[in-house]
XYZ file of C-alpha atoms in Angstrom:
647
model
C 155.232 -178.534 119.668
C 153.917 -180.037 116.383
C 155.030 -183.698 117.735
C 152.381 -183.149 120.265
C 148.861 -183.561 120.343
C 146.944 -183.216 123.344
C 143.527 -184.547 124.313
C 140.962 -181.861 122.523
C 140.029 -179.675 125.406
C 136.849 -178.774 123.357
C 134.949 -180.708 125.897
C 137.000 -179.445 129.042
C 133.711 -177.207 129.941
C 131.932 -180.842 130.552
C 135.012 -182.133 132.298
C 135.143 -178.885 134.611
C 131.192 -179.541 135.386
C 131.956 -183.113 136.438
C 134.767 -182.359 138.666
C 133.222 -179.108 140.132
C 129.632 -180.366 140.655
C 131.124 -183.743 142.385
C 133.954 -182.196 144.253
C 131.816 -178.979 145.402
C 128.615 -182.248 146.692
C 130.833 -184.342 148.758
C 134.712 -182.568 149.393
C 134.027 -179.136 149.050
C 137.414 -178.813 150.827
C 138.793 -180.203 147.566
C 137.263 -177.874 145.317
C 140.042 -175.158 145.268
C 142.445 -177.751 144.554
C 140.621 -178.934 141.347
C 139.670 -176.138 140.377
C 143.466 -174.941 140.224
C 144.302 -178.274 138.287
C 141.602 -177.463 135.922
C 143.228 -174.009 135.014
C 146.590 -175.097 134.801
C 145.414 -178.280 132.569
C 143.859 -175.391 130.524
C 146.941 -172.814 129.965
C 149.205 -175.540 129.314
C 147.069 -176.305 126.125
C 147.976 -172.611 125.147
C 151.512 -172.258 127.400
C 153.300 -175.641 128.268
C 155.344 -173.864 130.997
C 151.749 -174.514 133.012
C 152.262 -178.714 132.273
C 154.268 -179.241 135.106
C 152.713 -177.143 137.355
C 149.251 -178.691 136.542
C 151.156 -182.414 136.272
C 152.300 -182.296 139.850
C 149.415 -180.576 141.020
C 146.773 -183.636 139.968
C 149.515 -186.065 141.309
C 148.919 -184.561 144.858
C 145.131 -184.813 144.041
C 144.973 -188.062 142.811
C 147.561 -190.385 144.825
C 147.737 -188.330 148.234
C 147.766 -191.732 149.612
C 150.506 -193.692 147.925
C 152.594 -194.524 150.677
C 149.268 -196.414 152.442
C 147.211 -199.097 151.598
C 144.267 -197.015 151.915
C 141.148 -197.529 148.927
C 139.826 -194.580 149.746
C 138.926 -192.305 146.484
C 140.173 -188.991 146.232
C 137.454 -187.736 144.575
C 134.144 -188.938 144.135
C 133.537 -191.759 141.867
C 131.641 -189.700 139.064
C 134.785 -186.773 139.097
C 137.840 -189.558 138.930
C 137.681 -190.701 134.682
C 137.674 -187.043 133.862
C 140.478 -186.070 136.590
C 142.493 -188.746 135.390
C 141.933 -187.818 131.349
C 142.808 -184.634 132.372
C 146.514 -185.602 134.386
C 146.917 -187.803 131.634
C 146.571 -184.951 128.581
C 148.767 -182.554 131.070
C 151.727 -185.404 131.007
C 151.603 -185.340 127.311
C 152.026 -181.629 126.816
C 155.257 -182.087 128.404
C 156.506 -185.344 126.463
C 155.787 -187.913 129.152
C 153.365 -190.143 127.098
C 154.283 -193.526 128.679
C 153.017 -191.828 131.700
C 149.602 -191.032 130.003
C 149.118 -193.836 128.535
C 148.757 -194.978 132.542
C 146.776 -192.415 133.259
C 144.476 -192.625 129.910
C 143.538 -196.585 130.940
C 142.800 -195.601 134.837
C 140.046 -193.325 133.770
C 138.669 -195.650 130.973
C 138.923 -198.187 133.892
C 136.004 -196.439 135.620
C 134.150 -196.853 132.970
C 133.650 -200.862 133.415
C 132.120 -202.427 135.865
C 133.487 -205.578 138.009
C 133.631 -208.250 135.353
C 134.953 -205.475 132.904
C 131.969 -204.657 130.833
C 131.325 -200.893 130.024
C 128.727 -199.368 132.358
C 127.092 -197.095 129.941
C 126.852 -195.677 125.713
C 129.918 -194.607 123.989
C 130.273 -190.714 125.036
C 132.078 -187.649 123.481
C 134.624 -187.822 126.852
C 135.438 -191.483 126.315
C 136.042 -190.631 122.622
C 138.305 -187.937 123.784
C 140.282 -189.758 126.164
C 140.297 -193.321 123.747
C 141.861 -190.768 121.108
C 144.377 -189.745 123.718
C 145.334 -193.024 124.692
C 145.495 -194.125 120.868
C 147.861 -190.528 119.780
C 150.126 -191.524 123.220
C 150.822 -195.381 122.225
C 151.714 -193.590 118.655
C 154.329 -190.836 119.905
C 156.269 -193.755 121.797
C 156.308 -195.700 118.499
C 153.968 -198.741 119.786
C 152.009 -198.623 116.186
C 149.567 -201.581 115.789
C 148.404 -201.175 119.724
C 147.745 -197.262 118.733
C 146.084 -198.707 115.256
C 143.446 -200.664 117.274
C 142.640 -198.197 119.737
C 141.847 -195.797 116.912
C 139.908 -198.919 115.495
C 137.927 -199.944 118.139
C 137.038 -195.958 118.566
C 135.672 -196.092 115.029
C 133.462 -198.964 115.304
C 132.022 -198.245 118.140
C 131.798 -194.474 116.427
C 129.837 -195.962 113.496
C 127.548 -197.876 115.713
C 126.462 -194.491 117.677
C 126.200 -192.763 113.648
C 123.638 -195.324 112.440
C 121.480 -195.510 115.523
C 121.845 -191.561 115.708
C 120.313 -191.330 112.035
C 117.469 -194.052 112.575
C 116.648 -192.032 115.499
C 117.067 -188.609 114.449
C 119.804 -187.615 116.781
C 121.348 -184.828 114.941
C 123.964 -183.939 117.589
C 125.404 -187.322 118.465
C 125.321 -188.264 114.342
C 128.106 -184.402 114.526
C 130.347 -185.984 117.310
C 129.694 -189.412 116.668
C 130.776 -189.160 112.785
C 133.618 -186.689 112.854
C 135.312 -188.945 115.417
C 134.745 -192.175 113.351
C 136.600 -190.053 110.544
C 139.387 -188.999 112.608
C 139.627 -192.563 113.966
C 140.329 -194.412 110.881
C 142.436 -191.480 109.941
C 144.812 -191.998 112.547
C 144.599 -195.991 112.514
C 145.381 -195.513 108.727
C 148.706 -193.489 109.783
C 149.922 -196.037 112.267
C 149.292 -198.793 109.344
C 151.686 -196.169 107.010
C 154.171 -195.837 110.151
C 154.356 -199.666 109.942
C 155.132 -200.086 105.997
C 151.467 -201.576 105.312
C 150.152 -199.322 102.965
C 147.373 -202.152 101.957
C 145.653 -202.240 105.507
C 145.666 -198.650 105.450
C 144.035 -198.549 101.862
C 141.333 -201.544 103.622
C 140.491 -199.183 105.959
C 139.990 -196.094 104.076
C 138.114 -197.734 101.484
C 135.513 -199.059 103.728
C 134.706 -195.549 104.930
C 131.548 -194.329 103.394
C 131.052 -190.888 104.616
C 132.174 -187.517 103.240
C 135.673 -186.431 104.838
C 137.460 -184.943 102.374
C 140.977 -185.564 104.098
C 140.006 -189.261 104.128
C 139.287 -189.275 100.617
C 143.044 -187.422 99.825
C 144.503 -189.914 101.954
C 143.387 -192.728 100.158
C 143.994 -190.974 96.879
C 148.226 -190.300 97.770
C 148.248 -193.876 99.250
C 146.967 -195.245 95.866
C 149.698 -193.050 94.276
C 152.507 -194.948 96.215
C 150.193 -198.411 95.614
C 150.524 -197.454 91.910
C 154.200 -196.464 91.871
C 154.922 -199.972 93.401
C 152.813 -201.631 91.260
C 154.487 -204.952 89.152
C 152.754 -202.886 86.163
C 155.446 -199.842 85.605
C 153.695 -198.256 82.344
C 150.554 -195.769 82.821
C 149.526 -196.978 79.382
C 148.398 -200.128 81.058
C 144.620 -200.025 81.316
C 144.584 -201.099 84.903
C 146.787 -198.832 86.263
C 145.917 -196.078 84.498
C 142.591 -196.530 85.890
C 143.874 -196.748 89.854
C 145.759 -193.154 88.811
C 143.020 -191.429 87.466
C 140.812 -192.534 90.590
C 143.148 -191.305 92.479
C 143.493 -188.100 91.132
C 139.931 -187.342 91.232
C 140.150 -188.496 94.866
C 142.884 -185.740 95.297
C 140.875 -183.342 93.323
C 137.977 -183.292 95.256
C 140.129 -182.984 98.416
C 142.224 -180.427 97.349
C 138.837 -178.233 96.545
C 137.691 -178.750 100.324
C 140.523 -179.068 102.703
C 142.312 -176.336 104.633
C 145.078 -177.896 103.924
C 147.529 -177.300 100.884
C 148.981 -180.883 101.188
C 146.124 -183.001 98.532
C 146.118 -179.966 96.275
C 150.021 -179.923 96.209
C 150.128 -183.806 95.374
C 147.458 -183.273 92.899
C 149.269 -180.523 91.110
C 152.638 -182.335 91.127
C 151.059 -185.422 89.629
C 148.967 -183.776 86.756
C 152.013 -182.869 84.505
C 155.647 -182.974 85.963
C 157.336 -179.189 84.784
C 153.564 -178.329 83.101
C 151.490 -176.460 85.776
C 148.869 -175.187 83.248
C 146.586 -176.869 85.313
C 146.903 -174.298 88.307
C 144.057 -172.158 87.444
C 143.579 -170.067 90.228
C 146.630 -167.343 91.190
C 146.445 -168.948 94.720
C 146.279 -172.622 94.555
C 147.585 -173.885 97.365
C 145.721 -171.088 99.742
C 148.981 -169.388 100.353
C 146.835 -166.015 101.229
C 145.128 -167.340 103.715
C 145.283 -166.226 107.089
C 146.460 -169.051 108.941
C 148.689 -170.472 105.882
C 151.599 -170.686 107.713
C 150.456 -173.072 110.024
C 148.820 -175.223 107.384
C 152.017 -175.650 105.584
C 153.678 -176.306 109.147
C 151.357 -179.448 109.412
C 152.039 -181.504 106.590
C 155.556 -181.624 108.284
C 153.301 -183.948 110.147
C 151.740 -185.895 107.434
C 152.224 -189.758 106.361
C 153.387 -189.566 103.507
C 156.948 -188.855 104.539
C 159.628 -191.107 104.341
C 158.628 -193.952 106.451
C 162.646 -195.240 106.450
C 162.918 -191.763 108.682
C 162.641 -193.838 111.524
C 165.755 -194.635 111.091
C 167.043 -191.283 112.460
C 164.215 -190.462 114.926
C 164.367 -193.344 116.949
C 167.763 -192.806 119.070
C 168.828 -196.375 119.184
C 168.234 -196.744 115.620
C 170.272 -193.549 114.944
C 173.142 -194.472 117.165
C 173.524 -197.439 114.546
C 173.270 -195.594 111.671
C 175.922 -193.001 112.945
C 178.791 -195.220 114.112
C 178.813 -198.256 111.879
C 181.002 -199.461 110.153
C 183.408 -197.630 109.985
C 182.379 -195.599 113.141
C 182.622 -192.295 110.933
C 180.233 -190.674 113.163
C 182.614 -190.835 116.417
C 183.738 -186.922 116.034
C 180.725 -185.607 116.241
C 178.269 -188.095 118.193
C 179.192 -188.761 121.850
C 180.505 -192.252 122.967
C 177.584 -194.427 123.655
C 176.225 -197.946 124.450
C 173.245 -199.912 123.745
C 171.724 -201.537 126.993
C 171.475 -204.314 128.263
C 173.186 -205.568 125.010
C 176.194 -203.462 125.418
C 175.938 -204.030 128.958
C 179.985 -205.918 129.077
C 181.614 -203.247 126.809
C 180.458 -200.332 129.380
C 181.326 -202.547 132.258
C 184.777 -202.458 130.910
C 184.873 -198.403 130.337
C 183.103 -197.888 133.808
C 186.121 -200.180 135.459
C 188.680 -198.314 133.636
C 187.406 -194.963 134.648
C 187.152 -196.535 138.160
C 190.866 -197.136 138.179
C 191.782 -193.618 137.042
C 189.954 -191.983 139.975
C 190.941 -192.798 143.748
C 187.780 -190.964 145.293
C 184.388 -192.091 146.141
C 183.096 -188.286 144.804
C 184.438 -188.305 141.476
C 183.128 -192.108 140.937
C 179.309 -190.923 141.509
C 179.564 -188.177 139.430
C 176.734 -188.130 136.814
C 178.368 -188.576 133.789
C 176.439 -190.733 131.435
C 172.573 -189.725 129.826
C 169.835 -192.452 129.046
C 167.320 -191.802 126.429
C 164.707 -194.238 125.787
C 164.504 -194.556 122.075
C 161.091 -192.654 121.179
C 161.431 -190.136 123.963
C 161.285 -186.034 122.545
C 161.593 -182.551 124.456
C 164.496 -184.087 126.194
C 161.953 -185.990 127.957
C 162.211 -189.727 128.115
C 166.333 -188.623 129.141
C 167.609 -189.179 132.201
C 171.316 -188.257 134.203
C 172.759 -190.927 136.115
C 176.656 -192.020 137.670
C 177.821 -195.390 135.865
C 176.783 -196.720 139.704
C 173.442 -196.586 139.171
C 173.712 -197.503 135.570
C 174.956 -200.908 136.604
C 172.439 -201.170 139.560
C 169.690 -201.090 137.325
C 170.481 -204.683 135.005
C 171.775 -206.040 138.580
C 169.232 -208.288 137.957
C 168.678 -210.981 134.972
C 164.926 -209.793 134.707
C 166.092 -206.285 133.436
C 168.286 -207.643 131.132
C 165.309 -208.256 128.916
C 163.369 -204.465 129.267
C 163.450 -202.718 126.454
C 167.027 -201.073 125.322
C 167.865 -197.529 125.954
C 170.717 -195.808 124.547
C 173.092 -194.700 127.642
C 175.515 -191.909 126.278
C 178.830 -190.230 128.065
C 177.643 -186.574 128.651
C 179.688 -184.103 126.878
C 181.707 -182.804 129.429
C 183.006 -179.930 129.998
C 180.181 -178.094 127.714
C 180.729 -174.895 126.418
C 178.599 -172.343 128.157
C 177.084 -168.970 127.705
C 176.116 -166.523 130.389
C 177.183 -169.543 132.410
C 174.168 -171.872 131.157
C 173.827 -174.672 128.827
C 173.175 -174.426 125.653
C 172.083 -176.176 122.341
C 171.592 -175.409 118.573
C 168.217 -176.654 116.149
C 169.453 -176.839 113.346
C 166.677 -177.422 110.319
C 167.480 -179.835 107.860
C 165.634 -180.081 105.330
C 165.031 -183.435 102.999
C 163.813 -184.620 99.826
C 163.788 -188.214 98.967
C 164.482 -190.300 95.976
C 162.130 -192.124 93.788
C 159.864 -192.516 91.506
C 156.926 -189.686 90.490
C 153.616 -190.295 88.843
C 152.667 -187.784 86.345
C 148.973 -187.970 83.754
C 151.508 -186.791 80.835
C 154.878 -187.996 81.548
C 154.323 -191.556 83.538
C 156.575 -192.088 85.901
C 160.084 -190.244 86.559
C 162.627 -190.844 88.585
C 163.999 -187.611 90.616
C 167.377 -188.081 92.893
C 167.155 -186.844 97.120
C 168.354 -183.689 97.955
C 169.230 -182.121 101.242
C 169.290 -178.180 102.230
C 170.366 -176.965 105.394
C 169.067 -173.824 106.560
C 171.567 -171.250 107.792
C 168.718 -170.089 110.083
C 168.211 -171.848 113.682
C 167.709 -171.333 117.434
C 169.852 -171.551 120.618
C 168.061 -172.811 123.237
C 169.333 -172.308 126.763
C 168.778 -174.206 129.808
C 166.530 -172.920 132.826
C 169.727 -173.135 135.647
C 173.060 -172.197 135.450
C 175.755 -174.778 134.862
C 177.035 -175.995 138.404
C 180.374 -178.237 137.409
C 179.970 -181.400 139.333
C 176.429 -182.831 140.674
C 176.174 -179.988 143.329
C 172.902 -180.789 144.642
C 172.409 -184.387 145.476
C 171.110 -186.291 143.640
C 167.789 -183.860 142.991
C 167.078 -185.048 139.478
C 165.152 -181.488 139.170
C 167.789 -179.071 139.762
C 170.193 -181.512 137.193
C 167.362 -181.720 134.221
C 167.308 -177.917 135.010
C 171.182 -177.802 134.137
C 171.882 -180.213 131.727
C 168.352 -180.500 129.725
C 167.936 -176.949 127.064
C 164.814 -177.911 125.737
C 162.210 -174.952 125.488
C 159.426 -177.633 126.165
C 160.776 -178.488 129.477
C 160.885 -177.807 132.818
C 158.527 -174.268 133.846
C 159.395 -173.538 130.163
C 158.773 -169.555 132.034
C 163.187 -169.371 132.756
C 164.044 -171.038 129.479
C 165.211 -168.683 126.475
C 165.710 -169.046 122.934
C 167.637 -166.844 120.478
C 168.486 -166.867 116.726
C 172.239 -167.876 115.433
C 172.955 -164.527 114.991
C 172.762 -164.115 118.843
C 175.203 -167.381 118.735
C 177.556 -165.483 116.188
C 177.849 -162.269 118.262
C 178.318 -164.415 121.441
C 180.960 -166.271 119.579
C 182.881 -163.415 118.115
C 182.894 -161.263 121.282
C 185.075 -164.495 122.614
C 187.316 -164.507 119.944
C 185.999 -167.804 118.372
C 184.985 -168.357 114.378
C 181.957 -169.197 113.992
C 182.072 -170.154 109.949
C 184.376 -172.625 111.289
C 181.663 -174.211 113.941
C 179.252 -174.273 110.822
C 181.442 -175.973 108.643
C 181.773 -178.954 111.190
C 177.800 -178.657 111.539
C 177.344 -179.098 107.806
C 180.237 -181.855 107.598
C 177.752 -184.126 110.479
C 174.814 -183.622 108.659
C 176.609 -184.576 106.011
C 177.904 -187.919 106.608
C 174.803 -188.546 108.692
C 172.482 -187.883 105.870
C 174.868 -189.907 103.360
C 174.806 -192.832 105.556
C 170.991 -192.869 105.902
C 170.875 -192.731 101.903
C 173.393 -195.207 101.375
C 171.028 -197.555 104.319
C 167.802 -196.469 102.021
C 169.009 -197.741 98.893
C 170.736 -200.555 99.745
C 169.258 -204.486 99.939
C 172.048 -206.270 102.257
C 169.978 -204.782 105.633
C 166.485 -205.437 105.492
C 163.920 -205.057 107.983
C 159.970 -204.406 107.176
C 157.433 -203.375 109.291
C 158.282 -203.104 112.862
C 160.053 -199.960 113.578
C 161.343 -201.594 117.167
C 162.523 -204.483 115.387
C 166.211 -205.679 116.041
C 168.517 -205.772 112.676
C 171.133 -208.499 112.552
C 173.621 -207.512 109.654
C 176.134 -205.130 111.386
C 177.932 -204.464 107.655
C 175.187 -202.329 107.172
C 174.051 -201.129 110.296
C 172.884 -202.725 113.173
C 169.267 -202.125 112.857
C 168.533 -200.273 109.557
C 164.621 -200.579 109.094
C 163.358 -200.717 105.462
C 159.820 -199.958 104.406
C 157.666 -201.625 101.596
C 156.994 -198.235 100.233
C 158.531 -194.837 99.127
C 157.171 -191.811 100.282
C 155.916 -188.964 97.706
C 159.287 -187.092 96.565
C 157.829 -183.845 95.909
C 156.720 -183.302 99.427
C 159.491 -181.250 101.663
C 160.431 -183.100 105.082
C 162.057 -180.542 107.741
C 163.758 -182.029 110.674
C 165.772 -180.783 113.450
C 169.514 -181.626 114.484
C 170.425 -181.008 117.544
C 173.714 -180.240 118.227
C 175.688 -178.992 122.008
C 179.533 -177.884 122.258
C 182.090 -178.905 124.730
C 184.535 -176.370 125.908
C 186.427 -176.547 122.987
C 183.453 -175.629 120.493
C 183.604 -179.494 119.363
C 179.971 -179.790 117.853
C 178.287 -182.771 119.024
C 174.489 -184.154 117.777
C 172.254 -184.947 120.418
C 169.962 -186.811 118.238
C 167.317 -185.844 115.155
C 164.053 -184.648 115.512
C 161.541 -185.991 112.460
C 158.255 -184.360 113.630
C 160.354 -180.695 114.798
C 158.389 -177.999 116.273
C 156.641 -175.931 114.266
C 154.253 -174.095 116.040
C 156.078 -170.648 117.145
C 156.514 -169.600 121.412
C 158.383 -166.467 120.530
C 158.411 -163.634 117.992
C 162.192 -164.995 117.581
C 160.834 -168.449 116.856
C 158.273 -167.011 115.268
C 160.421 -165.784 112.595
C 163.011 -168.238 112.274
C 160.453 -170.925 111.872
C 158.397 -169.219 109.461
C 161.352 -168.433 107.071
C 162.549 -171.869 107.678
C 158.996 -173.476 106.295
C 158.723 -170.979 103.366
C 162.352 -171.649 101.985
C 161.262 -175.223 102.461
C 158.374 -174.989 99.971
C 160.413 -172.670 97.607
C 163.147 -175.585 97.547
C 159.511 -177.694 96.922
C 158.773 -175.419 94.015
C 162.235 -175.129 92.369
C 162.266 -178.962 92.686
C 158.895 -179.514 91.239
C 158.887 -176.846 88.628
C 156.670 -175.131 89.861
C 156.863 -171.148 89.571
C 157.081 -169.335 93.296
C 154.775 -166.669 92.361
C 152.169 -169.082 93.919
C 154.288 -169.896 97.261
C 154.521 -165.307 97.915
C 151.065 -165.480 100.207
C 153.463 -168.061 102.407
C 156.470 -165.337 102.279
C 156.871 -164.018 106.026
C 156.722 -160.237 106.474
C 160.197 -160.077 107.290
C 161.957 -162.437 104.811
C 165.251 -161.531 104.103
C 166.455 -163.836 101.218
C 166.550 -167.646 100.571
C 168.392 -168.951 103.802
C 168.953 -172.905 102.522
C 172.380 -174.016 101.499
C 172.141 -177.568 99.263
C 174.633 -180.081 100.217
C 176.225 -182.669 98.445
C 175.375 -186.059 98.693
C 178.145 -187.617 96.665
């Protein structure tokens, strides 16, 4: 899951040597248990099936007594920061960050002593776990808190660097300096999340070491610097400096990094439809080995559009679906925004009350909440419009933050008598302005492509109409939730459409007809978000949880201050489940999809998926795909991306 980064478990061997040495000295009887933890913590960096195993395992280590008032540890002192780092990077592999983030400040807790001063140095394990905290406040959306975490980690980084080279300390000047890079890296990223490209410019231009990605960083974000500027005309002396700065910038990066991303930007900016610059027959290290995966990651980069919050927060999208003219309401379940909408679903929860005499039918589970940055169905839970209302019974949680509380599509369609959903890959191209040494600045229009390749995921339990088992939130998530990230992961399946199609056809049902209301969504959802981009009468800057006022063009529509580099392809995943009359409805949009494959079926989908994104890149750019056929997967079968029309 390319969303999700877990703590590095490069320094798990130290961790493991902690928690052994300590465990095996004073409980041996609790050696087994963390040694188990340890194991599980370490397949579910390779298998996330293992996370929830390992998650509930170091919850029965570490808070066996949470139904006492007893303080006595668990562990031994010395084992309980890297037991706790560890719980905390198993509750991120499966999507439960806000968790972590709990988890992450416990352990750095034990680091301080009573008047909360830090007890020792800087180490590589703090590093590790102040980097996990920092990528965890970043997944949920909580930007500038993430930004200073990463900060803090880099000055404290660049402290350790310059006593390690007064003192000749060759191995903590490694650690020490790669994290200080990889610190203002990400606190530069949160700034470009925000909209405030000039902070992340501040801090990228103070940096005085060698990281190449650093340096191609700062030399796209003084693209999009430039293509703002007041100055619109190359020819001007100053700006024609800042581009040629930043092109060597890109240059230099694009000779160094693994990745193809600098050397791509670099390309596209030297000569817009002129490529006589590519010198080498592979220039974006399409041969390479592992250059599938590279291009999978800048799926991940910043230089996206930053407006794409829009769609990937869930309260956001709910906005941009159903207003004004609520053209979204065939294809995106009924839904309310709470507490604000707390008196319109009061009203629909009495009327259903009054068209139902018994008690049973009243507590069914109808209705979903998703917190807004939640992903891998995680962050959603099931609940009866009872308990809905219990929880704002109360005027203090009518001011926690709003979650989006959705009727459940009911009855869903089902095959082999389970759940199912459809990722669908969308993939975009924004509008706006390009930067080119021989043609200035152009201006190139957004396109969209759907690809007509996808995956059904299927949920772990069979479908049980009605709650069935108590309220055992388990055994429901099981049912309801089909994402391959969740649960055991180990009872989960995914197929390819074409397993959809034959499903669909042995039943009698058309599937072209399915797609065509897939496409229409994507459509109008894609249309709306265009029309929100481009227009000035709903503005919004910086603060992606900020609350929009003008409804006339959606409730909340965030703008940035800056485009995003055009030339760059942006894959995202709709997610779409049926009711039992094959009515498609989208569960939400995923901007940072999965790229990383679990199957040979995913495997392939997602690896024609990525290449048909970059030959839509190439066609777009100009740019001849003779230098894209390293990327081609072994078993391509043809370009799989239909264009739709955004007029």
């Amino acid at each position: 899951m390319m969303r999700c980064h877990l703590l590095a478990f490069a320094t798990l061997t130290h961790l493991q040597y902690h928690l052994y040495i300590a465990t095996a000295l004073v409980m041996p009887s609790a050696v087994s248990m963390a040694r188990r933890a340890i194991e599980l913590s370490n397949l579910a960096n390779v298998d996330p099936s293992f996370a929830e195993e390992a998650c509930k395992l170091w919850t029965s280590i570490l808070e066996p007594n949470c139904n006492n008032d007893s303080e006595e540890l668990p562990l031994p002192l010395g084992a309980m920061p890297a037991a706790h780092a560890l719980h905390a990077s198993t509750l991120v592999r499966v999507g439960r960050d806000k968790e972590a983030i709990g988890k992450y400040r416990k352990s750095l807790a034990y680091l301080k002593d009573d008047n909360g001063s830090l007890l020792k140095p800087l180490t590589k394990d703090e590093v590790d776990t102040r980097m996990g905290l920092g990528k965890s406040l970043q997944r949920i959306l909580r930007y500038r808190e993430a930004a200073d975490t990463f900060l803090d980690v880099a000055t404290r980084c660049a402290d350790i660097t310059d006593d390690a080279t007064s003192g000749g300390n060759k191995e903590a000047m490694g650690w020490a300096g790669l994290a200080h890079s990889n610190s203002l890296q990400s606190a530069a990223l949160c700034y470009m999340r925000i909209g405030d490209i000039d902070s992340a410019v501040a801090i990228l231009e103070k940096f005085q070491g060698h990281a190449f990605d650093l340096a191609g960083m700062l030399g796209a974000l003084l693209h999009i610097q430039i293509i703002h500027s007041t100055k619109k005309s190359l020819k001007d002396a100053e700006k024609r400096h800042r581009f040629q700065a930043a092109q060597e910038l890109l240059h230099d990066a694009s000779s160094t990094s693994a990745s193809p991303l600098y050397n791509w930007i670099y390309t596209t900016s030297q000569s817009i439809y002129h490529y006589d610059c590519l010198k080498s027959d592979d220039p974006f290290q399409c041969k390479k080995e592992d250059a599938y995966l590279s291009f999978a990651k800048v799926n991940n980069s910043p230089f996206d559009d930053p407006d794409l919050i829009n769609l990937d927060d869930k309260i956001l999208l709910h906005s941009v679906v159903m207003e004004p003219h609520r053209d979204g309401k065939d294809f995106w379940p009924r839904g309310y925004i709470l507490p604000q909408d707390l008196d319109l679903f009061s009203v629909e929860c009495n009327a259903d009350e009054n068209d139902v005499s018994d008690e049973k039918s009243r507590s069914r589970k109808k209705w979903i909440l998703k917190e807004r940055s939640g992903y891998g169905s995680h962050g959603n839970s099931i609940a009866s419009a009872d308990e809905v209302l219990k929880m704002y019974d109360s005027t203090s949680n009518l001011t926690t933050e709003p979650i989006l509380c959705q009727k459940i599509v009911d009855p869903p369609m089902l095959i082999n008598s389970r759940k199912f959903s459809l990722r669908i890959y969308v993939i975009y191209f924004p509008g706006g302005n390009m930067l080119s040494s021989e043609d200035g600045e152009k201006c190139i229009d957004a396109e969209i492509y759907v690809s007509t390749e996808g995956l059904v995921k299927y949920a772990s339990a069979s479908y049980v109409d009605d709650t069935g088992k108590g309220n055992d939130d388990d055994a429901l998530n099981d049912q309801y939730m089909t994402n391959s990230g969740r649960g055991d992961g180990r009872s989960s399946q995914q197929h390819d459409l074409k397993q959809l199609q034959r499903e669909l056809e042995m039943s009698g049902i058309d599937y072209n007809n399915i797609w065509d209301e897939i496409e229409t969504s994507i459509q109008i959802v894609m249309k709306r978000f265009i029309y929100l981009r481009n227009s000035e009468c709903s503005t919004k800057v910086g603060n992606p949880l900020a609350d929009g006022s003008d409804s006339s063009c959606g409730e909340s529509f965030i703008h940035s201050t800056h485009a995003p580099i055009c030339s760059i392809p942006k894959i995202m995943g709709f997610d779409y489940i049926f009711d039992s009359s094959m009515n498609p409805y989208l569960l939400e949009v995923n901007r940072f999809p999965g790229l990383e494959p679990r199957s040979s079926i995913d495997l392939d989908v997602k690896q024609s998926v990525v290449y048909n994104a970059w030959v839509a890149a190439s066609d777009r750019m100009g740019i001849p795909k003779k230098y894209l056929q390293g990327l081609r997967p072994s078993k391509h079968k043809g370009f799989s991306l239909k264009r739709l029309s955004l007029k």
